[in-house]
Short mmCIF file of N, CA and C in Angstrom, two decimals:
data_model
loop_
_atom_site.label_atom_id
_atom_site.label_comp_id
_atom_site.label_asym_id
_atom_site.label_seq_id
_atom_site.Cartn_x
_atom_site.Cartn_y
_atom_site.Cartn_z
N MET A 227 8.50 16.33 -21.44
CA MET A 227 8.90 14.95 -21.21
C MET A 227 8.54 14.57 -19.77
N GLN A 228 7.99 13.41 -19.62
CA GLN A 228 7.66 12.92 -18.29
C GLN A 228 8.93 12.59 -17.51
N HIS A 229 8.83 12.62 -16.20
CA HIS A 229 9.98 12.33 -15.35
C HIS A 229 9.60 11.21 -14.39
N PHE A 230 10.50 10.23 -14.26
CA PHE A 230 10.27 9.09 -13.38
C PHE A 230 11.50 8.90 -12.49
N ILE A 231 11.25 8.49 -11.26
CA ILE A 231 12.33 8.08 -10.36
C ILE A 231 11.95 6.72 -9.80
N ASN A 232 12.89 5.78 -9.91
CA ASN A 232 12.67 4.43 -9.41
C ASN A 232 13.85 4.08 -8.51
N GLU A 233 13.56 3.66 -7.28
CA GLU A 233 14.61 3.29 -6.33
C GLU A 233 14.33 1.89 -5.80
N TYR A 234 15.40 1.11 -5.70
CA TYR A 234 15.24 -0.23 -5.16
C TYR A 234 16.59 -0.79 -4.74
N GLU A 235 16.52 -1.82 -3.91
CA GLU A 235 17.72 -2.55 -3.52
C GLU A 235 17.84 -3.76 -4.44
N TYR A 236 19.04 -3.98 -4.96
CA TYR A 236 19.30 -5.09 -5.89
C TYR A 236 19.48 -6.37 -5.08
N THR A 237 18.37 -6.96 -4.72
CA THR A 237 18.35 -8.17 -3.89
C THR A 237 18.61 -9.40 -4.76
N PRO A 238 18.93 -10.54 -4.13
CA PRO A 238 19.09 -11.77 -4.92
C PRO A 238 17.82 -12.12 -5.71
N GLU A 239 16.66 -11.78 -5.19
CA GLU A 239 15.41 -12.08 -5.90
C GLU A 239 15.28 -11.23 -7.16
N ILE A 240 15.62 -9.95 -7.06
CA ILE A 240 15.57 -9.08 -8.23
C ILE A 240 16.63 -9.51 -9.23
N LEU A 241 17.81 -9.84 -8.75
CA LEU A 241 18.88 -10.32 -9.62
C LEU A 241 18.42 -11.55 -10.40
N GLU A 242 17.85 -12.52 -9.70
CA GLU A 242 17.42 -13.76 -10.35
C GLU A 242 16.31 -13.50 -11.37
N GLU A 243 15.35 -12.66 -11.02
CA GLU A 243 14.25 -12.37 -11.94
C GLU A 243 14.74 -11.61 -13.17
N SER A 244 15.64 -10.66 -12.97
CA SER A 244 16.15 -9.85 -14.06
C SER A 244 17.03 -10.66 -15.02
N VAL A 245 18.02 -11.34 -14.47
CA VAL A 245 18.93 -12.14 -15.31
C VAL A 245 18.17 -13.31 -15.95
N GLY A 246 17.29 -13.94 -15.19
CA GLY A 246 16.50 -15.04 -15.74
C GLY A 246 15.63 -14.60 -16.90
N ALA A 247 15.01 -13.42 -16.79
CA ALA A 247 14.17 -12.90 -17.88
C ALA A 247 15.00 -12.63 -19.12
N TRP A 248 16.22 -12.10 -18.93
CA TRP A 248 17.09 -11.83 -20.08
C TRP A 248 17.42 -13.14 -20.80
N TRP A 249 17.77 -14.17 -20.05
CA TRP A 249 18.11 -15.46 -20.66
C TRP A 249 16.90 -16.09 -21.33
N ASP A 250 15.73 -15.98 -20.70
CA ASP A 250 14.52 -16.53 -21.32
C ASP A 250 14.24 -15.86 -22.66
N CYS A 251 14.42 -14.54 -22.71
CA CYS A 251 14.21 -13.82 -23.98
C CYS A 251 15.28 -14.18 -25.00
N LYS A 252 16.51 -14.30 -24.55
CA LYS A 252 17.60 -14.61 -25.46
C LYS A 252 17.40 -15.98 -26.11
N PHE A 253 16.92 -16.95 -25.37
CA PHE A 253 16.76 -18.31 -25.89
C PHE A 253 15.32 -18.65 -26.28
N LYS A 254 14.46 -17.64 -26.36
CA LYS A 254 13.06 -17.89 -26.70
C LYS A 254 12.93 -18.64 -28.02
N SER A 255 13.64 -18.20 -29.04
CA SER A 255 13.55 -18.89 -30.34
C SER A 255 14.17 -20.27 -30.25
N GLY A 256 15.20 -20.44 -29.43
CA GLY A 256 15.81 -21.75 -29.26
C GLY A 256 14.87 -22.73 -28.59
N TYR A 257 14.17 -22.26 -27.54
CA TYR A 257 13.18 -23.11 -26.88
C TYR A 257 12.09 -23.52 -27.87
N SER A 258 11.60 -22.54 -28.63
CA SER A 258 10.53 -22.81 -29.60
C SER A 258 10.99 -23.80 -30.66
N SER A 259 12.20 -23.61 -31.17
CA SER A 259 12.73 -24.51 -32.21
C SER A 259 12.85 -25.94 -31.69
N MET A 260 13.33 -26.07 -30.47
CA MET A 260 13.49 -27.41 -29.90
C MET A 260 12.14 -28.08 -29.66
N LEU A 261 11.16 -27.30 -29.25
CA LEU A 261 9.82 -27.84 -29.05
C LEU A 261 9.22 -28.31 -30.37
N VAL A 262 9.37 -27.50 -31.42
CA VAL A 262 8.88 -27.89 -32.74
C VAL A 262 9.60 -29.15 -33.22
N LEU A 263 10.90 -29.20 -33.04
CA LEU A 263 11.67 -30.38 -33.44
C LEU A 263 11.21 -31.62 -32.67
N PHE A 264 10.96 -31.46 -31.39
CA PHE A 264 10.48 -32.56 -30.55
C PHE A 264 9.15 -33.11 -31.10
N ILE A 265 8.22 -32.20 -31.40
CA ILE A 265 6.91 -32.62 -31.93
C ILE A 265 7.06 -33.24 -33.31
N LEU A 266 7.89 -32.65 -34.15
CA LEU A 266 8.11 -33.18 -35.50
C LEU A 266 8.67 -34.60 -35.46
N ILE A 267 9.61 -34.85 -34.60
CA ILE A 267 10.18 -36.19 -34.48
C ILE A 267 9.12 -37.18 -34.00
N ALA A 268 8.30 -36.77 -33.05
CA ALA A 268 7.23 -37.65 -32.56
C ALA A 268 6.25 -37.99 -33.68
N VAL A 269 5.86 -36.98 -34.45
CA VAL A 269 4.92 -37.21 -35.55
C VAL A 269 5.54 -38.12 -36.61
N LEU A 270 6.79 -37.86 -36.96
CA LEU A 270 7.47 -38.70 -37.95
C LEU A 270 7.59 -40.15 -37.49
N SER A 271 7.89 -40.34 -36.22
CA SER A 271 8.02 -41.71 -35.73
C SER A 271 6.70 -42.45 -35.79
N ILE A 272 5.59 -41.75 -35.59
CA ILE A 272 4.27 -42.37 -35.67
C ILE A 272 3.89 -42.62 -37.13
N VAL A 273 4.08 -41.61 -37.99
CA VAL A 273 3.71 -41.73 -39.40
C VAL A 273 4.55 -42.80 -40.09
N MET A 274 5.83 -42.81 -39.80
CA MET A 274 6.73 -43.77 -40.46
C MET A 274 6.73 -45.12 -39.74
N LYS A 275 6.01 -45.20 -38.64
CA LYS A 275 5.94 -46.43 -37.85
C LYS A 275 7.33 -46.94 -37.48
N ARG A 276 8.14 -46.00 -37.02
CA ARG A 276 9.50 -46.31 -36.59
C ARG A 276 9.71 -45.77 -35.17
N PRO A 277 9.33 -46.54 -34.18
CA PRO A 277 9.46 -46.07 -32.80
C PRO A 277 10.91 -45.77 -32.41
N VAL A 278 11.85 -46.31 -33.14
CA VAL A 278 13.25 -46.06 -32.83
C VAL A 278 13.58 -44.57 -32.98
N LEU A 279 12.81 -43.85 -33.80
CA LEU A 279 13.05 -42.41 -33.96
C LEU A 279 12.81 -41.65 -32.66
N LEU A 280 12.01 -42.23 -31.78
CA LEU A 280 11.75 -41.57 -30.51
C LEU A 280 13.03 -41.38 -29.69
N MET A 281 14.03 -42.19 -29.95
CA MET A 281 15.32 -42.03 -29.27
C MET A 281 15.95 -40.69 -29.63
N ILE A 282 15.69 -40.23 -30.85
CA ILE A 282 16.26 -38.95 -31.30
C ILE A 282 15.64 -37.78 -30.52
N GLU A 283 14.47 -38.01 -29.94
CA GLU A 283 13.80 -36.95 -29.18
C GLU A 283 14.64 -36.51 -27.98
N LEU A 284 15.59 -37.31 -27.60
CA LEU A 284 16.45 -36.93 -26.49
C LEU A 284 17.30 -35.70 -26.84
N ALA A 285 17.62 -35.53 -28.12
CA ALA A 285 18.48 -34.41 -28.53
C ALA A 285 17.84 -33.05 -28.21
N PRO A 286 16.60 -32.78 -28.66
CA PRO A 286 16.03 -31.47 -28.31
C PRO A 286 15.82 -31.31 -26.80
N LEU A 287 15.50 -32.38 -26.11
CA LEU A 287 15.35 -32.29 -24.66
C LEU A 287 16.68 -31.95 -24.00
N PHE A 288 17.75 -32.51 -24.52
CA PHE A 288 19.09 -32.22 -24.02
C PHE A 288 19.43 -30.74 -24.22
N VAL A 289 19.10 -30.21 -25.40
CA VAL A 289 19.38 -28.79 -25.70
C VAL A 289 18.58 -27.88 -24.76
N ILE A 290 17.32 -28.21 -24.53
CA ILE A 290 16.49 -27.42 -23.62
C ILE A 290 17.09 -27.46 -22.21
N ALA A 291 17.56 -28.61 -21.79
CA ALA A 291 18.20 -28.73 -20.47
C ALA A 291 19.47 -27.87 -20.41
N LEU A 292 20.23 -27.84 -21.51
CA LEU A 292 21.43 -26.99 -21.55
C LEU A 292 21.08 -25.51 -21.42
N PHE A 293 20.00 -25.08 -22.08
CA PHE A 293 19.56 -23.70 -21.95
C PHE A 293 19.29 -23.38 -20.48
N GLY A 294 18.59 -24.30 -19.81
CA GLY A 294 18.28 -24.11 -18.40
C GLY A 294 19.53 -24.03 -17.53
N LEU A 295 20.51 -24.89 -17.83
CA LEU A 295 21.76 -24.86 -17.07
C LEU A 295 22.54 -23.57 -17.30
N LYS A 296 22.56 -23.09 -18.54
CA LYS A 296 23.25 -21.83 -18.84
C LYS A 296 22.60 -20.66 -18.09
N LYS A 297 21.28 -20.67 -18.04
CA LYS A 297 20.55 -19.63 -17.32
C LYS A 297 20.90 -19.67 -15.83
N LYS A 298 20.86 -20.86 -15.26
CA LYS A 298 21.18 -21.01 -13.84
C LYS A 298 22.61 -20.56 -13.55
N LYS A 299 23.55 -20.92 -14.41
CA LYS A 299 24.95 -20.54 -14.24
C LYS A 299 25.12 -19.02 -14.35
N ALA A 300 24.41 -18.41 -15.28
CA ALA A 300 24.49 -16.95 -15.45
C ALA A 300 24.00 -16.23 -14.20
N ILE A 301 22.92 -16.74 -13.59
CA ILE A 301 22.40 -16.15 -12.36
C ILE A 301 23.42 -16.30 -11.24
N GLN A 302 24.04 -17.47 -11.13
CA GLN A 302 25.06 -17.69 -10.09
C GLN A 302 26.26 -16.77 -10.30
N LEU A 303 26.70 -16.61 -11.55
CA LEU A 303 27.85 -15.74 -11.83
C LEU A 303 27.56 -14.29 -11.48
N GLU A 304 26.36 -13.83 -11.81
CA GLU A 304 25.99 -12.46 -11.48
C GLU A 304 25.95 -12.27 -9.96
N GLN A 305 25.43 -13.25 -9.24
CA GLN A 305 25.39 -13.16 -7.78
C GLN A 305 26.81 -13.13 -7.21
N GLU A 306 27.71 -13.93 -7.76
CA GLU A 306 29.10 -13.92 -7.32
C GLU A 306 29.74 -12.56 -7.57
N ARG A 307 29.48 -11.97 -8.74
CA ARG A 307 30.04 -10.64 -9.06
C ARG A 307 29.57 -9.61 -8.04
N VAL A 308 28.27 -9.61 -7.77
CA VAL A 308 27.72 -8.65 -6.81
C VAL A 308 28.32 -8.87 -5.43
N ASP A 309 28.45 -10.13 -5.02
CA ASP A 309 29.02 -10.43 -3.70
C ASP A 309 30.47 -9.97 -3.60
N ILE A 310 31.25 -10.18 -4.66
CA ILE A 310 32.66 -9.79 -4.65
C ILE A 310 32.80 -8.27 -4.68
N LEU A 311 32.01 -7.62 -5.53
CA LEU A 311 32.14 -6.18 -5.66
C LEU A 311 31.63 -5.42 -4.44
N PHE A 312 30.62 -5.95 -3.77
CA PHE A 312 29.99 -5.19 -2.71
C PHE A 312 30.10 -5.86 -1.35
N ARG A 313 30.76 -6.99 -1.27
CA ARG A 313 31.04 -7.67 0.00
C ARG A 313 29.80 -7.74 0.90
N SER A 314 28.72 -8.18 0.32
CA SER A 314 27.46 -8.41 1.03
C SER A 314 26.81 -7.14 1.58
N SER A 315 27.33 -5.96 1.21
CA SER A 315 26.62 -4.73 1.59
C SER A 315 25.52 -4.50 0.56
N PRO A 316 24.43 -3.88 0.95
CA PRO A 316 23.32 -3.73 0.03
C PRO A 316 23.69 -2.85 -1.18
N LEU A 317 23.24 -3.27 -2.33
CA LEU A 317 23.45 -2.53 -3.57
C LEU A 317 22.12 -1.86 -3.91
N SER A 318 22.10 -0.55 -3.86
CA SER A 318 20.87 0.20 -4.14
C SER A 318 21.01 0.92 -5.47
N TYR A 319 19.88 1.03 -6.16
CA TYR A 319 19.82 1.74 -7.43
C TYR A 319 18.81 2.87 -7.34
N ARG A 320 19.15 3.96 -7.97
CA ARG A 320 18.23 5.07 -8.20
C ARG A 320 18.29 5.35 -9.69
N VAL A 321 17.16 5.18 -10.35
CA VAL A 321 17.10 5.36 -11.80
C VAL A 321 16.16 6.51 -12.08
N GLU A 322 16.68 7.54 -12.74
CA GLU A 322 15.87 8.69 -13.14
C GLU A 322 15.70 8.67 -14.64
N VAL A 323 14.46 8.83 -15.07
CA VAL A 323 14.14 8.81 -16.50
C VAL A 323 13.55 10.16 -16.86
N GLY A 324 14.17 10.79 -17.84
CA GLY A 324 13.70 12.05 -18.39
C GLY A 324 14.02 12.03 -19.87
N GLU A 325 14.89 12.94 -20.30
CA GLU A 325 15.35 12.93 -21.69
C GLU A 325 16.18 11.68 -21.98
N ASP A 326 16.89 11.20 -20.97
CA ASP A 326 17.65 9.96 -21.06
C ASP A 326 17.45 9.22 -19.73
N ILE A 327 18.25 8.19 -19.50
CA ILE A 327 18.11 7.39 -18.29
C ILE A 327 19.40 7.55 -17.48
N SER A 328 19.26 8.00 -16.26
CA SER A 328 20.40 8.20 -15.38
C SER A 328 20.34 7.16 -14.27
N VAL A 329 21.42 6.40 -14.13
CA VAL A 329 21.48 5.33 -13.14
C VAL A 329 22.53 5.68 -12.09
N THR A 330 22.11 5.71 -10.84
CA THR A 330 23.02 5.99 -9.73
C THR A 330 22.99 4.79 -8.79
N SER A 331 24.17 4.29 -8.48
CA SER A 331 24.30 3.18 -7.53
C SER A 331 25.60 3.36 -6.77
N SER A 332 25.88 2.43 -5.88
CA SER A 332 27.16 2.49 -5.17
C SER A 332 28.31 2.20 -6.13
N LYS A 333 28.00 1.73 -7.34
CA LYS A 333 29.03 1.54 -8.36
C LYS A 333 29.40 2.86 -9.03
N GLY A 334 28.54 3.84 -8.90
CA GLY A 334 28.78 5.13 -9.55
C GLY A 334 27.56 5.56 -10.35
N ASN A 335 27.80 6.47 -11.27
CA ASN A 335 26.73 7.02 -12.10
C ASN A 335 26.97 6.65 -13.56
N SER A 336 25.86 6.45 -14.28
CA SER A 336 25.96 6.24 -15.71
C SER A 336 24.70 6.76 -16.38
N ARG A 337 24.82 6.99 -17.67
CA ARG A 337 23.70 7.49 -18.45
C ARG A 337 23.48 6.55 -19.63
N ILE A 338 22.21 6.33 -19.93
CA ILE A 338 21.83 5.47 -21.05
C ILE A 338 20.86 6.27 -21.92
N GLN A 339 21.14 6.30 -23.20
CA GLN A 339 20.24 6.97 -24.14
C GLN A 339 19.10 6.01 -24.50
N PHE A 340 17.92 6.56 -24.73
CA PHE A 340 16.80 5.71 -25.13
C PHE A 340 17.10 4.97 -26.43
N SER A 341 17.94 5.56 -27.29
CA SER A 341 18.29 4.90 -28.56
C SER A 341 19.11 3.63 -28.33
N ASP A 342 19.69 3.46 -27.14
CA ASP A 342 20.46 2.26 -26.81
C ASP A 342 19.60 1.15 -26.20
N VAL A 343 18.33 1.45 -25.94
CA VAL A 343 17.41 0.45 -25.39
C VAL A 343 16.79 -0.30 -26.56
N GLU A 344 17.03 -1.61 -26.60
CA GLU A 344 16.57 -2.42 -27.73
C GLU A 344 15.16 -2.97 -27.53
N ASN A 345 14.79 -3.25 -26.28
CA ASN A 345 13.50 -3.86 -26.01
C ASN A 345 13.23 -3.76 -24.51
N TYR A 346 12.07 -4.19 -24.10
CA TYR A 346 11.73 -4.24 -22.68
C TYR A 346 10.70 -5.33 -22.47
N ILE A 347 10.65 -5.82 -21.25
CA ILE A 347 9.62 -6.79 -20.88
C ILE A 347 9.13 -6.46 -19.47
N GLU A 348 7.99 -7.00 -19.17
CA GLU A 348 7.42 -6.85 -17.84
C GLU A 348 7.35 -8.24 -17.22
N THR A 349 7.87 -8.37 -16.01
CA THR A 349 7.78 -9.63 -15.27
C THR A 349 6.86 -9.39 -14.07
N LYS A 350 6.80 -10.36 -13.20
CA LYS A 350 5.92 -10.25 -12.04
C LYS A 350 6.21 -9.00 -11.21
N ASN A 351 7.48 -8.74 -10.93
CA ASN A 351 7.86 -7.64 -10.04
C ASN A 351 8.66 -6.52 -10.71
N LEU A 352 9.06 -6.74 -11.95
CA LEU A 352 10.00 -5.82 -12.59
C LEU A 352 9.55 -5.38 -13.97
N ILE A 353 10.11 -4.26 -14.39
CA ILE A 353 10.10 -3.84 -15.78
C ILE A 353 11.58 -3.85 -16.16
N ILE A 354 11.93 -4.61 -17.18
CA ILE A 354 13.34 -4.80 -17.52
C ILE A 354 13.62 -4.25 -18.90
N LEU A 355 14.58 -3.34 -18.97
CA LEU A 355 15.01 -2.81 -20.26
C LEU A 355 16.19 -3.63 -20.75
N PHE A 356 16.17 -3.99 -22.02
CA PHE A 356 17.30 -4.67 -22.65
C PHE A 356 18.09 -3.62 -23.41
N VAL A 357 19.33 -3.42 -22.96
CA VAL A 357 20.18 -2.36 -23.49
C VAL A 357 21.25 -3.00 -24.37
N LYS A 358 21.66 -2.28 -25.42
CA LYS A 358 22.72 -2.77 -26.30
C LYS A 358 23.90 -3.26 -25.47
N GLY A 359 24.59 -4.27 -25.97
CA GLY A 359 25.74 -4.83 -25.25
C GLY A 359 25.33 -5.92 -24.28
N SER A 360 24.16 -6.51 -24.49
CA SER A 360 23.66 -7.60 -23.63
C SER A 360 23.53 -7.17 -22.18
N MET A 361 23.07 -5.94 -21.97
CA MET A 361 22.88 -5.44 -20.61
C MET A 361 21.39 -5.32 -20.31
N THR A 362 21.08 -5.34 -19.03
CA THR A 362 19.71 -5.12 -18.60
C THR A 362 19.68 -3.99 -17.57
N LEU A 363 18.54 -3.36 -17.48
CA LEU A 363 18.30 -2.37 -16.43
C LEU A 363 16.92 -2.64 -15.89
N ALA A 364 16.86 -2.98 -14.61
CA ALA A 364 15.59 -3.33 -13.99
C ALA A 364 14.98 -2.12 -13.28
N PHE A 365 13.66 -2.08 -13.29
CA PHE A 365 12.88 -1.13 -12.52
C PHE A 365 11.95 -1.96 -11.64
N ASP A 366 12.02 -1.75 -10.35
CA ASP A 366 11.11 -2.44 -9.44
C ASP A 366 9.74 -1.77 -9.53
N LYS A 367 8.71 -2.54 -9.79
CA LYS A 367 7.37 -1.98 -9.93
C LYS A 367 6.93 -1.23 -8.67
N LYS A 368 7.42 -1.66 -7.52
CA LYS A 368 7.06 -1.00 -6.26
C LYS A 368 7.99 0.17 -5.94
N GLY A 369 9.01 0.39 -6.79
CA GLY A 369 10.03 1.38 -6.47
C GLY A 369 9.83 2.75 -7.07
N PHE A 370 8.69 3.02 -7.72
CA PHE A 370 8.49 4.34 -8.32
C PHE A 370 8.23 5.38 -7.25
N ARG A 371 9.12 6.38 -7.18
CA ARG A 371 8.98 7.48 -6.23
C ARG A 371 8.36 8.69 -6.93
N GLU A 372 8.58 8.76 -8.23
CA GLU A 372 7.98 9.81 -9.05
C GLU A 372 7.50 9.14 -10.33
N GLY A 373 6.27 9.41 -10.73
CA GLY A 373 5.66 8.71 -11.85
C GLY A 373 5.10 7.38 -11.39
N THR A 374 4.40 6.72 -12.28
CA THR A 374 3.80 5.43 -11.94
C THR A 374 4.23 4.36 -12.93
N GLU A 375 4.04 3.14 -12.51
CA GLU A 375 4.36 1.99 -13.36
C GLU A 375 3.59 2.08 -14.68
N GLU A 376 2.31 2.42 -14.61
CA GLU A 376 1.46 2.46 -15.79
C GLU A 376 1.92 3.52 -16.79
N THR A 377 2.22 4.72 -16.30
CA THR A 377 2.66 5.78 -17.22
C THR A 377 4.06 5.49 -17.76
N PHE A 378 4.89 4.81 -16.97
CA PHE A 378 6.21 4.42 -17.46
C PHE A 378 6.08 3.39 -18.58
N MET A 379 5.20 2.41 -18.40
CA MET A 379 4.98 1.40 -19.45
C MET A 379 4.45 2.07 -20.72
N SER A 380 3.60 3.06 -20.56
CA SER A 380 3.07 3.80 -21.71
C SER A 380 4.20 4.54 -22.44
N LEU A 381 5.09 5.16 -21.67
CA LEU A 381 6.25 5.84 -22.26
C LEU A 381 7.11 4.86 -23.04
N LEU A 382 7.38 3.70 -22.46
CA LEU A 382 8.19 2.69 -23.14
C LEU A 382 7.53 2.24 -24.43
N ALA A 383 6.23 2.00 -24.39
CA ALA A 383 5.51 1.55 -25.58
C ALA A 383 5.58 2.59 -26.70
N ASP A 384 5.55 3.88 -26.33
CA ASP A 384 5.63 4.96 -27.32
C ASP A 384 7.05 5.21 -27.81
N THR A 385 8.04 4.95 -26.95
CA THR A 385 9.43 5.32 -27.25
C THR A 385 10.23 4.20 -27.90
N ILE A 386 10.02 2.97 -27.44
CA ILE A 386 10.85 1.85 -27.89
C ILE A 386 10.04 1.02 -28.86
N LYS A 387 10.48 1.01 -30.07
CA LYS A 387 9.75 0.29 -31.13
C LYS A 387 10.48 -0.98 -31.48
#
């Protein structure tokens, strides 16, 4: 089994990218549905020659705006939690991946089984694991001390279906 070590400081930028990516994935089907509904209403209003239907287009736009507000609020809440728990001292993570995933931080130690990882995504700066229980675990692409980003992505592709 390959071994990886990833270390990083949980900065506000990493927090925002990680939590934001989780919310984007969670509401991906909602965004798509609202976009389809928006287009469908526009087409119906043109085909039926009833411009008044365009007023209904405000509903999907309103829902999309609510998704955005929920995402922003979730990021703010997570930042507040980190600030309260760590009183503005840096929160560092060390994540070791072998047979399972071992996470060490100033919060303590925990272990995650690969069977508990539901999915993963890659963002600009992070690789984010989606863990059962609506949790995320971020890996900073620049934080690999052992192993590489590329071989880790290959492991994830082979392990998480």
